[in-house]
XYZ file of C-alpha atoms in Angstrom:
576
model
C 0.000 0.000 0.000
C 2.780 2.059 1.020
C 4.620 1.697 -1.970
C 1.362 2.568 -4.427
C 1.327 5.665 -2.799
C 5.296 6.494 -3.852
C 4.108 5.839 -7.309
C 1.208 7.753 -7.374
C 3.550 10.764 -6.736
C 6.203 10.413 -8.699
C 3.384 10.057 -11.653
C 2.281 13.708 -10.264
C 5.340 15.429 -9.994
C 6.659 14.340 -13.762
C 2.898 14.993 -14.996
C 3.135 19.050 -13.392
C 7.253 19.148 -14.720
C 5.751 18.404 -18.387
C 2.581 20.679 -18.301
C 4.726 23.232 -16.625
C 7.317 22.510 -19.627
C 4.282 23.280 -22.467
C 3.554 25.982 -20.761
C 6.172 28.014 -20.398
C 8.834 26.586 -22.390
C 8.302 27.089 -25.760
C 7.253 30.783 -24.729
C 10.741 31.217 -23.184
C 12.660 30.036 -26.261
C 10.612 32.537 -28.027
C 11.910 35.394 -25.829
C 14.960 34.017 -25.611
C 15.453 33.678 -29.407
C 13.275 37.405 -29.434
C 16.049 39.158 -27.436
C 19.148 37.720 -29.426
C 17.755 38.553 -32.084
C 17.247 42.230 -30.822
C 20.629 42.289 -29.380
C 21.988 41.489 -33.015
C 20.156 44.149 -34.385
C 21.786 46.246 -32.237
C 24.248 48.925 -33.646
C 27.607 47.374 -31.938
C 30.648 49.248 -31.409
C 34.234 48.524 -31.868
C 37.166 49.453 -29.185
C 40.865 48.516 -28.413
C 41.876 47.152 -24.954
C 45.022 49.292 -24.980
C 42.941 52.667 -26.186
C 39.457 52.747 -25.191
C 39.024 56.536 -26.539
C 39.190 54.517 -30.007
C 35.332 53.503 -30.820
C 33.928 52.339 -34.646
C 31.077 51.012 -35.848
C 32.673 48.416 -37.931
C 35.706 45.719 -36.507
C 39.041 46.459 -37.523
C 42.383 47.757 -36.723
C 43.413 50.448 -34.192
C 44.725 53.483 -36.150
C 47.326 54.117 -33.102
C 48.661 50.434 -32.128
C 47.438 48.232 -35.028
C 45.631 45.779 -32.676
C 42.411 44.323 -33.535
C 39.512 46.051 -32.364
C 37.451 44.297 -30.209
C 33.469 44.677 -29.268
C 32.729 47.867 -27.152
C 30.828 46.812 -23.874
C 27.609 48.322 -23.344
C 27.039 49.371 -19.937
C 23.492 47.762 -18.481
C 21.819 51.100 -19.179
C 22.993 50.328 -23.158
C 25.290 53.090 -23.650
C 28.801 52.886 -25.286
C 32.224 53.775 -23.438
C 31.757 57.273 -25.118
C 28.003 58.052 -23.967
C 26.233 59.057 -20.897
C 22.786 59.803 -20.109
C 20.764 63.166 -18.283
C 17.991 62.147 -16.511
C 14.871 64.063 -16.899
C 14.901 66.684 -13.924
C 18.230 67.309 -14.938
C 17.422 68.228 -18.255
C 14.772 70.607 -16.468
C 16.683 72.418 -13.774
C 19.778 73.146 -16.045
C 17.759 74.411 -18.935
C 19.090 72.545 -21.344
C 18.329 72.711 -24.861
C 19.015 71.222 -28.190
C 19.083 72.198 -31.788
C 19.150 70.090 -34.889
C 21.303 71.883 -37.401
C 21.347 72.263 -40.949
C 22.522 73.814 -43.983
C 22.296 77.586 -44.218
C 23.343 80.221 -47.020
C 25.198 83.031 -46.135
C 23.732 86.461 -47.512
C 25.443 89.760 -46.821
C 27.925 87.469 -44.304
C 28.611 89.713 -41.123
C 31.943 89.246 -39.676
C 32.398 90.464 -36.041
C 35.645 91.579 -34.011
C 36.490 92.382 -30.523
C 38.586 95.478 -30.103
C 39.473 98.553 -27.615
C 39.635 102.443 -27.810
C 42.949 103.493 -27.896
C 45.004 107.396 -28.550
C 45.782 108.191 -32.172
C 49.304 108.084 -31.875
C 49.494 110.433 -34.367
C 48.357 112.766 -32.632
C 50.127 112.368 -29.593
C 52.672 114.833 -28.215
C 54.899 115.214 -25.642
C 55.827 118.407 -23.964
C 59.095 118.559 -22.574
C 61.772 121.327 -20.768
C 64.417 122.308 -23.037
C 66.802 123.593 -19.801
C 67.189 122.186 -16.989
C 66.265 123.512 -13.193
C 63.551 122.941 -10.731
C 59.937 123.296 -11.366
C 58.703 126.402 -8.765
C 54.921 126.139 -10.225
C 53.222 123.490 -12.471
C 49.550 124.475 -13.726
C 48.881 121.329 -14.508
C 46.975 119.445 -11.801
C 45.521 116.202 -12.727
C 45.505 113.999 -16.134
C 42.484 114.249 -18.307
C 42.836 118.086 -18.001
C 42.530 120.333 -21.192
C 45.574 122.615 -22.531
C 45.822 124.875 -24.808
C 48.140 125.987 -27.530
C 49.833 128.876 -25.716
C 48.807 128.299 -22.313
C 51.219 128.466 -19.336
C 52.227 125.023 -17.925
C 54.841 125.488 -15.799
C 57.829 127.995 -14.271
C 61.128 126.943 -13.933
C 64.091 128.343 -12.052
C 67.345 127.283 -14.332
C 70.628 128.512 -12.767
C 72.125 127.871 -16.475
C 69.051 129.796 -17.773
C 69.516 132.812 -15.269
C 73.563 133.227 -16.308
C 72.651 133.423 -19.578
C 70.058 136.235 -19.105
C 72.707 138.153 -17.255
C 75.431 137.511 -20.069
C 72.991 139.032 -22.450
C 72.186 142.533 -20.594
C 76.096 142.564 -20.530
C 76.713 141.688 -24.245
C 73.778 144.284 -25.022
C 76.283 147.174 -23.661
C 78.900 145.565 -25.546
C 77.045 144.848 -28.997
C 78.832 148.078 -31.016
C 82.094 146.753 -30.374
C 81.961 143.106 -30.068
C 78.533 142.275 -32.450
C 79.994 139.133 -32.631
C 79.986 138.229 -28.943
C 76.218 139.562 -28.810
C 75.093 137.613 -31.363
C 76.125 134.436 -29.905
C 74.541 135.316 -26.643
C 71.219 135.867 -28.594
C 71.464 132.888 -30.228
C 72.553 130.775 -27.767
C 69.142 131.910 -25.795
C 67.365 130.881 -29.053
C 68.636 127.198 -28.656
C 67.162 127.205 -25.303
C 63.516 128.027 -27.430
C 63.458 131.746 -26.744
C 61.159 133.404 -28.760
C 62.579 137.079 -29.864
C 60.225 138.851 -27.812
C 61.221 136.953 -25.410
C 65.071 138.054 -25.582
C 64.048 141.513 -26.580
C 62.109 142.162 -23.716
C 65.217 140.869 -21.388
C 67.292 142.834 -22.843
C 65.189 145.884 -22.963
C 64.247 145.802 -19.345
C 67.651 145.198 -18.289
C 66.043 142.582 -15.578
C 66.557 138.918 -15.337
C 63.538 136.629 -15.252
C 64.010 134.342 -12.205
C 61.229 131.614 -13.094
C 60.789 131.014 -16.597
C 57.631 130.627 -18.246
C 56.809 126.981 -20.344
C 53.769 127.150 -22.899
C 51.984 124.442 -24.244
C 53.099 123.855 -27.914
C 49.924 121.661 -28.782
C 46.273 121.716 -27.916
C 44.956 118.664 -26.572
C 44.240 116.153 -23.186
C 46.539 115.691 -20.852
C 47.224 111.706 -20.525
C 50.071 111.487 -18.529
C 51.527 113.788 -15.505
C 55.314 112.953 -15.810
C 56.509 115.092 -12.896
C 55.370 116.955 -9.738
C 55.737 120.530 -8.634
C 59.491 120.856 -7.073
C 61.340 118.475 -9.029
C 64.642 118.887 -10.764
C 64.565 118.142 -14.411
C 67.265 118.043 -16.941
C 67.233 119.919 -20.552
C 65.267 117.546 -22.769
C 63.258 115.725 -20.189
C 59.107 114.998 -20.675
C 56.975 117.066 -18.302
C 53.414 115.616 -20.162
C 51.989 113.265 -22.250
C 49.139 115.743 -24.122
C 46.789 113.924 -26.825
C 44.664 115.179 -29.383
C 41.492 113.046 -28.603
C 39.667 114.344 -31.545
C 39.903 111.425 -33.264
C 41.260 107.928 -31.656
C 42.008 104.434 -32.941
C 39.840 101.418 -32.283
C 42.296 98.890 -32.428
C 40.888 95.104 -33.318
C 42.642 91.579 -33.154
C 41.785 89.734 -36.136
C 42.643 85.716 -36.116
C 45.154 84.067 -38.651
C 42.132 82.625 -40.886
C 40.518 85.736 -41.006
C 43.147 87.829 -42.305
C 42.227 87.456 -46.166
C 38.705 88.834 -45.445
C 40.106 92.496 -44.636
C 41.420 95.247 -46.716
C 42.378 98.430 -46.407
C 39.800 101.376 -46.790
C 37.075 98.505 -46.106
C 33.692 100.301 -44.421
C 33.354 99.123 -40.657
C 30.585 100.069 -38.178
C 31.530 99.981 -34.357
C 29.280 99.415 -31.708
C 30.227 100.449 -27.585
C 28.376 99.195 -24.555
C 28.021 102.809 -23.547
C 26.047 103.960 -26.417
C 24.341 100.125 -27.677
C 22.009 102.378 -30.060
C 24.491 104.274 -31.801
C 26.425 103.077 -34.717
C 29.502 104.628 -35.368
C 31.549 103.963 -38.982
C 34.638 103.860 -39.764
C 36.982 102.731 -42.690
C 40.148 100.299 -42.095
C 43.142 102.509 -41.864
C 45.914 99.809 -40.798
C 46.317 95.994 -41.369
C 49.619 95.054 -38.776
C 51.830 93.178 -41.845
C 53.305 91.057 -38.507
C 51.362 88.356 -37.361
C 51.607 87.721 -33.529
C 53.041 84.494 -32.629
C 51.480 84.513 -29.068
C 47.736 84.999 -30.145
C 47.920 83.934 -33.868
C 46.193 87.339 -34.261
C 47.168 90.602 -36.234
C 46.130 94.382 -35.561
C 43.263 96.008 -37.507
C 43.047 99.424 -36.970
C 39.903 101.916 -37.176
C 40.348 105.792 -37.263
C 37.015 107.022 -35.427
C 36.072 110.630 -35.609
C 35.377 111.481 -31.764
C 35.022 115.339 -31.803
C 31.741 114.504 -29.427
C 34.415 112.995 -27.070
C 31.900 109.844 -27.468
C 35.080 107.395 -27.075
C 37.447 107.133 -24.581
C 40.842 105.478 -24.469
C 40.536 102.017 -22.728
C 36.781 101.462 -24.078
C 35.804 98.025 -25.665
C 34.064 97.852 -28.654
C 33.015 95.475 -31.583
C 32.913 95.579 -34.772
C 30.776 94.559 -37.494
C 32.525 94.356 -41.123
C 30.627 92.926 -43.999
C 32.706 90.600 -46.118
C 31.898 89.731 -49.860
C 34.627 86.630 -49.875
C 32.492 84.635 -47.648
C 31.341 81.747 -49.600
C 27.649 82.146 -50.202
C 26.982 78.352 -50.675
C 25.331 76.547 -47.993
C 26.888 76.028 -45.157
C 26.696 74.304 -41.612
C 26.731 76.959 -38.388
C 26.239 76.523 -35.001
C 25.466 78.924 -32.433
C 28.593 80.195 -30.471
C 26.427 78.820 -26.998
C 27.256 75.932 -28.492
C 31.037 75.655 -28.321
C 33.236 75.200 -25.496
C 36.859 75.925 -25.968
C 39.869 73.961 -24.929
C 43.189 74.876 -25.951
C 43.518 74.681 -29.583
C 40.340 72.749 -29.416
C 36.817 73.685 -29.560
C 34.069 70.991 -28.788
C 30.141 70.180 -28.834
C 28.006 68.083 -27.296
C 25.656 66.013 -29.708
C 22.732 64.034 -28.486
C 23.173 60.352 -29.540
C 19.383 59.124 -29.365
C 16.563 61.427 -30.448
C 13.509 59.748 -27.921
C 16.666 60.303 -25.057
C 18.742 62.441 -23.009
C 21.964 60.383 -24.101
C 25.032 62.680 -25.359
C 28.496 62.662 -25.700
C 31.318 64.811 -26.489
C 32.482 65.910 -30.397
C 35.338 67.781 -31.335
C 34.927 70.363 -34.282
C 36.617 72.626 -36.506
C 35.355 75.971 -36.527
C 35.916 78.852 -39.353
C 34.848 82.530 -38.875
C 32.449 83.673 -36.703
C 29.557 85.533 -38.840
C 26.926 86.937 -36.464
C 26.221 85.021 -33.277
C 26.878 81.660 -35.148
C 30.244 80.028 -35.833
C 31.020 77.889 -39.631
C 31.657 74.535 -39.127
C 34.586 73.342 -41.452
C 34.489 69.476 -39.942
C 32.957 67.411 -37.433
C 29.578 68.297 -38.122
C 26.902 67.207 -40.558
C 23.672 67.719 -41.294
C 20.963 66.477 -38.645
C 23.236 66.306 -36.326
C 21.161 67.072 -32.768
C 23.814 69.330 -30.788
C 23.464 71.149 -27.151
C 22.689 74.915 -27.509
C 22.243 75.574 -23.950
C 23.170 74.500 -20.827
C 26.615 73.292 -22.667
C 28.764 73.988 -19.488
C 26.034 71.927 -17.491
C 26.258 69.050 -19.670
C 30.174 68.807 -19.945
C 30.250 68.674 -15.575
C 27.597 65.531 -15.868
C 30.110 64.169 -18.393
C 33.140 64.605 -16.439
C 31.109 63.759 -13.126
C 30.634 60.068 -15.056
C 34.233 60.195 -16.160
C 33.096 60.486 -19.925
C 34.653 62.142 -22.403
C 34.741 66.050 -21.773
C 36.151 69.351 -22.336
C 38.905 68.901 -19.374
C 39.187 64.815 -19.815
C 39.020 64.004 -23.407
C 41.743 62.009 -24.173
C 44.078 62.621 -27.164
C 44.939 60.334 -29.264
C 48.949 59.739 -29.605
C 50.684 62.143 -31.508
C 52.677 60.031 -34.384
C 55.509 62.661 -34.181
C 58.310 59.882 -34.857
C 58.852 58.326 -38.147
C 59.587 54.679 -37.552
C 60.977 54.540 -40.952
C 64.197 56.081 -40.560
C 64.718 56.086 -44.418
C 62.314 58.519 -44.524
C 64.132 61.227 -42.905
C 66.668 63.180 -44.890
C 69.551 63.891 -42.684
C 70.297 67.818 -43.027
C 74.010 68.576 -43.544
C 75.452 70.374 -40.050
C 79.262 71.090 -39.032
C 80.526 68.681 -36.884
C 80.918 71.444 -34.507
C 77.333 71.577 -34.209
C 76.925 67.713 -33.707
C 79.333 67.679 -30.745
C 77.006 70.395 -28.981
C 73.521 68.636 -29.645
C 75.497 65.769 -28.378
C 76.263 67.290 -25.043
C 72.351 67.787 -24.954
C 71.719 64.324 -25.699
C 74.054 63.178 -22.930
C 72.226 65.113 -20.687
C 68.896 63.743 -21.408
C 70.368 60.242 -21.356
C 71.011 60.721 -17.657
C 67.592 62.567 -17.053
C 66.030 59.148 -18.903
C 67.950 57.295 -15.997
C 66.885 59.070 -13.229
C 63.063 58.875 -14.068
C 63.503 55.202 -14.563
C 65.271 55.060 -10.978
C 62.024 57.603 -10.257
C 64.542 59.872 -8.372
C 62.917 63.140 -8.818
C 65.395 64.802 -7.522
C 67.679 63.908 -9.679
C 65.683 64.062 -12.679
C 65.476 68.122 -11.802
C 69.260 68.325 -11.773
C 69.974 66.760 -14.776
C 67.261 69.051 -16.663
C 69.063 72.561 -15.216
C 72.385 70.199 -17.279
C 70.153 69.865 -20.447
C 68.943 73.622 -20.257
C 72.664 74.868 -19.111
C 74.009 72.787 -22.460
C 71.282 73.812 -24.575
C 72.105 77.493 -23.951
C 75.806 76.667 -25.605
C 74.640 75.626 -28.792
C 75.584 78.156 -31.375
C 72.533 77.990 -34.061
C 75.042 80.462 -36.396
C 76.606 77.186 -36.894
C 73.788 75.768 -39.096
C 72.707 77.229 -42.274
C 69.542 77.226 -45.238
C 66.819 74.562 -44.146
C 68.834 73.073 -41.248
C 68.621 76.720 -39.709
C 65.155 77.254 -40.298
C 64.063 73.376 -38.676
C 66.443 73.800 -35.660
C 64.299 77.019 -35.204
C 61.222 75.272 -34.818
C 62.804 72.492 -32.390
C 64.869 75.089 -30.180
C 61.964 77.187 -28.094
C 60.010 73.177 -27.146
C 62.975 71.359 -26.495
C 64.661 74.575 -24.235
C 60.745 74.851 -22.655
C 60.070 71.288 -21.838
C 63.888 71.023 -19.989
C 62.604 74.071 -17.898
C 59.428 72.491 -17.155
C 60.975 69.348 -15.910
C 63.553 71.727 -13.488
C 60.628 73.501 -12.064
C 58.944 70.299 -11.301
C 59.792 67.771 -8.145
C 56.724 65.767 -9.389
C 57.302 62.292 -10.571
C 54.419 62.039 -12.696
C 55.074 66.034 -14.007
C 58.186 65.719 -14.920
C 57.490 62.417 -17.057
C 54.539 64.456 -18.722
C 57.247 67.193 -19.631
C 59.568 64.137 -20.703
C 57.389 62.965 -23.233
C 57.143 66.176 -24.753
C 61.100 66.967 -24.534
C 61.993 63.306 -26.562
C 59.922 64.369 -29.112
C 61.492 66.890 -30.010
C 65.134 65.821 -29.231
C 64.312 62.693 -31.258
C 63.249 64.923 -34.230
C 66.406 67.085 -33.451
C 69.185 63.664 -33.316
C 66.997 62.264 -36.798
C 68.053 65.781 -38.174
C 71.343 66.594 -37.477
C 72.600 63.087 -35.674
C 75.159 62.853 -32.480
C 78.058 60.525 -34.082
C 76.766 57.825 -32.114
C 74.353 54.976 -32.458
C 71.042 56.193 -30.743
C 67.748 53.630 -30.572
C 64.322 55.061 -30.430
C 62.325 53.118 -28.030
C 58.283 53.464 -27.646
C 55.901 52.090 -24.798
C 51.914 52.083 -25.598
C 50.744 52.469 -22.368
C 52.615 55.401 -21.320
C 50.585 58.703 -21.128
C 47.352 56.830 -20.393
C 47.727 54.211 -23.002
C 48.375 57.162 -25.770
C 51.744 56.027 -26.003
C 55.023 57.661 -25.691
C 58.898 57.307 -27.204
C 62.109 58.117 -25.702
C 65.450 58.194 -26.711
C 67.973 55.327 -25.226
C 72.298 54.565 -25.478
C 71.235 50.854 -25.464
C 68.869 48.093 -26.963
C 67.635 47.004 -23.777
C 64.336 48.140 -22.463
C 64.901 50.441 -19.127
C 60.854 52.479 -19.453
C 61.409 55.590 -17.991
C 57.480 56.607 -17.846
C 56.719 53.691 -15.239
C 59.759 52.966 -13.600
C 59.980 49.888 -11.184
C 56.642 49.747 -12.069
C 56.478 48.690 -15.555
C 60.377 48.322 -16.430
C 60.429 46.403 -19.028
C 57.470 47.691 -20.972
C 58.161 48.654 -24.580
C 60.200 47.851 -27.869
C 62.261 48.897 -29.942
C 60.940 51.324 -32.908
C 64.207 52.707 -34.914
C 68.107 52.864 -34.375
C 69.040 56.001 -35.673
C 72.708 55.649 -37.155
């Protein structure tokens, strides 16, 4: 009986397992099957393990290491390494907004520059004493001031000034029988800037004039108060700084890529904060023919009638100057709201999805600026969603998720070494030469050493060496095209040495380190040390972007990790 009842369930339970099974079963191999087939449908990405900023739609090789790209993981919320997601009330409280961009012509394009008020120089003087003595009385009290042509500045006592009055009251008694001798007194009173009335009434009156008179020679504003009342000048030296303010300069920086939109006599109307309904023209006067290496700018200069006294010197003002060599074909813009700037770079942020706040980070190429909007010469196409508000909101919540952003982007190696040393046409330089680079590349064989043996300390030392040889290499020596690329190498290699000295961070100085064997290595591929030098490279220096260095030997000593990672690296070129 007992046992019939052990049967009876074990017929029960195997009867529910298989209704249970046709159930449910088939209905989870459907979703099963369901969601691989949506996760193929997927749009996947493609990575390398060594440089995760890489990321493709399509499998291949990495353009920096030549590894094979491997399948981007998707984080659980679906997004790619380079993505990151806003929720909702964020979206809200930061006012952010987006704009889908498109093609555009350019009509009448309106290019606008940032400038300042400034003195016409050329209408500038300076009043000055033309004897020396002490000032008893200056009329002059404060800058800004008005003068007149004519009008009394100063007095000055001059002991040289008050022997010479007296030696012409004396030569007057003298002048029928020694003309000569009077007429050099008189016109050695003239080189002082005596007028003849002047002279004439001295020696009329018979009576020497203690504090002499100065007059303004100009009309104008007084800009500059160069001395005080008491002080002892000499014969030449400036009292004021007076400037004809009836017309000034409005002095405008115009970038490198703008410089072919500008000529001279070109029609420009400036605008001021102070007066934001008036517009003022003007006509180019100047175009600076010297571009400045600092801000890749040149000068543009407005002459601005100012007879109102509308301007002052110091004022900012823009500028609005219509240019017909803008291309009128269509175009891509984006608002300037839009771009944050980094450095050399400027970036957006694009939204990914179009039903979600999902966005990351794009870096662009920008052209002039014509209005409020910015051209786009690459990194932007049509339909392309982008962030026109809230930008500076939206780059924190990417850095915040340590995503790509304007501070952490990172950049992908610079290739600045040929590995193909064939390549390089060694430049003919005196041996003279050679033996001082050589010195240099001693030195930054023994800074290599002490970053591998990370002795900071050391490391500092031996870049003072590098900088102290550096500074006794005579560039005279080198001639034609070697001059003009050891020009180009000098100012980075001399900088990045100085960098390192300043530094007694580890991690700085190997930054700086990376940046100084560039250069050096382009510097030894150019001109060569009379020795046998091997370029070595490690791909996970500089956070997997990769950095060279120069070595004495074949075997691997990394100087960017140390202990750490010793022996990481190869290899890349001997330079003979």
């Amino acid at each position: 009986m007992k046992n019939n009842k052990i049967i009876i369930y074990v017929v029960l339970l195997l009867t529910g397992v298989l209704v249970g099974w046709l159930l449910f079963g088939s209905s989870s191999n459907e979703e099963a099957n369901h969601n691989h087939d949506e996760a193929s449908q997927t749009n996947q990405m493609w990575t390398c393990s060594m440089h995760p900023q890489i990321m493709q739609s399509e499998p291949g090789d990495c353009p920096i290491c030549g590894m094979d790209l491997i399948p981007a993981e998707a984080g659980a919320d679906g997004l790619t390494a380079d993505q990151f997601k806003l929720t909702p009330n964020a979206m809200a409280l930061a006012n952010i907004q987006t704009t889908v961009i498109d093609n555009g012509s350019i009509e009448n394009g309106i290019i606008k520059l940032s400038g300042k008020i400034a003195e016409n120089e050329e209408a500038n003087a300076v009043q000055v004493s033309y004897f020396s003595g002490r000032i008893e009385r200056l009329n002059i009290s404060f800058t800004g001031e008005e003068v007149r042509k004519g009008q009394l500045l100063a007095a000055i006592y001059s002991p040289e000034l008050y022997a010479a009055q007296q030696e012409l009251i004396t030569a007057s008694s003298l002048k029928e029988s020694q003309p000569a001798l009077y007429k050099a007194v008189r016109n050695k009173l003239k080189l002082w800037k005596l007028s003849e009335n002047q002279i004439n009434q001295i020696e009329t009156s018979g009576k020497v004039i203690e504090n002499f008179p100065v007059y303004a020679t100009v009309s104008g504003t007084v800009t500059e108060k160069l001395v005080e009342q008491g002080d002892y000048i000499k014969q030449g030296q400036p009292l004021l700084k007076i400037a004809n303010l009836n017309t000034v300069w409005a002095n405008f920086d115009v970038y490198e890529n703008q410089i072919e939109q500008f000529k001279k006599g070109q029609e420009v109307k400036v605008i001021t904060n102070a007066y934001p309904n008036k517009i003022f023209k003007g006509t180019v006067d100047f175009i600076d023919p010297v571009l400045n290496s600092k801000t890749r700018t040149v000068d543009l200069r407005v002459v601005l009638n100012n007879k109102e006294a509308i301007f002052k010197p110091g004022m900012f003002v823009s500028a609005e100057i219509e240019s017909d060599k803008i291309n009128s074909n269509e175009v891509i813009t984006v608002p300037s709201s839009a771009v944050l700037w980094t450095g050399e770079r400027s970036v957006v942020y694009i939204k990914s999805n179009p039903n979600e706040p999902v966005f990351k980070l794009k870096e662009v190429t920008l052209g002039n600026k014509i209005g409020d909007n910015y051209k786009v010469l690459d990194g932007l196409s049509s339909g392309n969603e982008i962030v026109t508000n809230g930008t500076f909101t939206v780059d924190a919540a990417a850095q915040l998720q340590d995503k790509k952003s304007m501070m952490n982007q990172p950049v992908a190696k610079e290739m600045t070494v040929n590995d193909d040393y064939s390549k390089i046409t060694r430049l003919e330089s005196p041996k003279a030469f050679q033996q001082q680079l050589k010195q240099v590349y001693d030195n930054y064989i023994n800074l290599k050493d002490a970053l591998v043996e990370d002795n900071s300390e050391q490391a500092t030392s031996d870049a003072k060496k590098i900088i102290s040889s550096f500074r006794k290499i005579n560039m005279e020596l080198l001639t034609g095209e070697a001059h003009k690329q050891w020009m180009t190498l000098e100012g980075h290699i001399q900088s990045s040495a100085n960098s390192i000295s300043k530094s007694s961070e580890i991690k700085t100085q190997r930054d700086h380190f990376k940046q100084l064997s560039t250069q050096l290595i382009k510097a030894v591929q150019l001109f060569g040390v009379n020795e046998k030098v091997y370029v070595e490279f490690c791909p996970m220096a500089d956070n997997n972007n990769g950095a060279y260095w120069l070595s004495k030997e074949e075997q691997i000593l990394n100087p960017y990790f140390g202990d750490t990672m010793l022996k990481c690296g190869e290899v890349k070129q001997t330079i003979e």
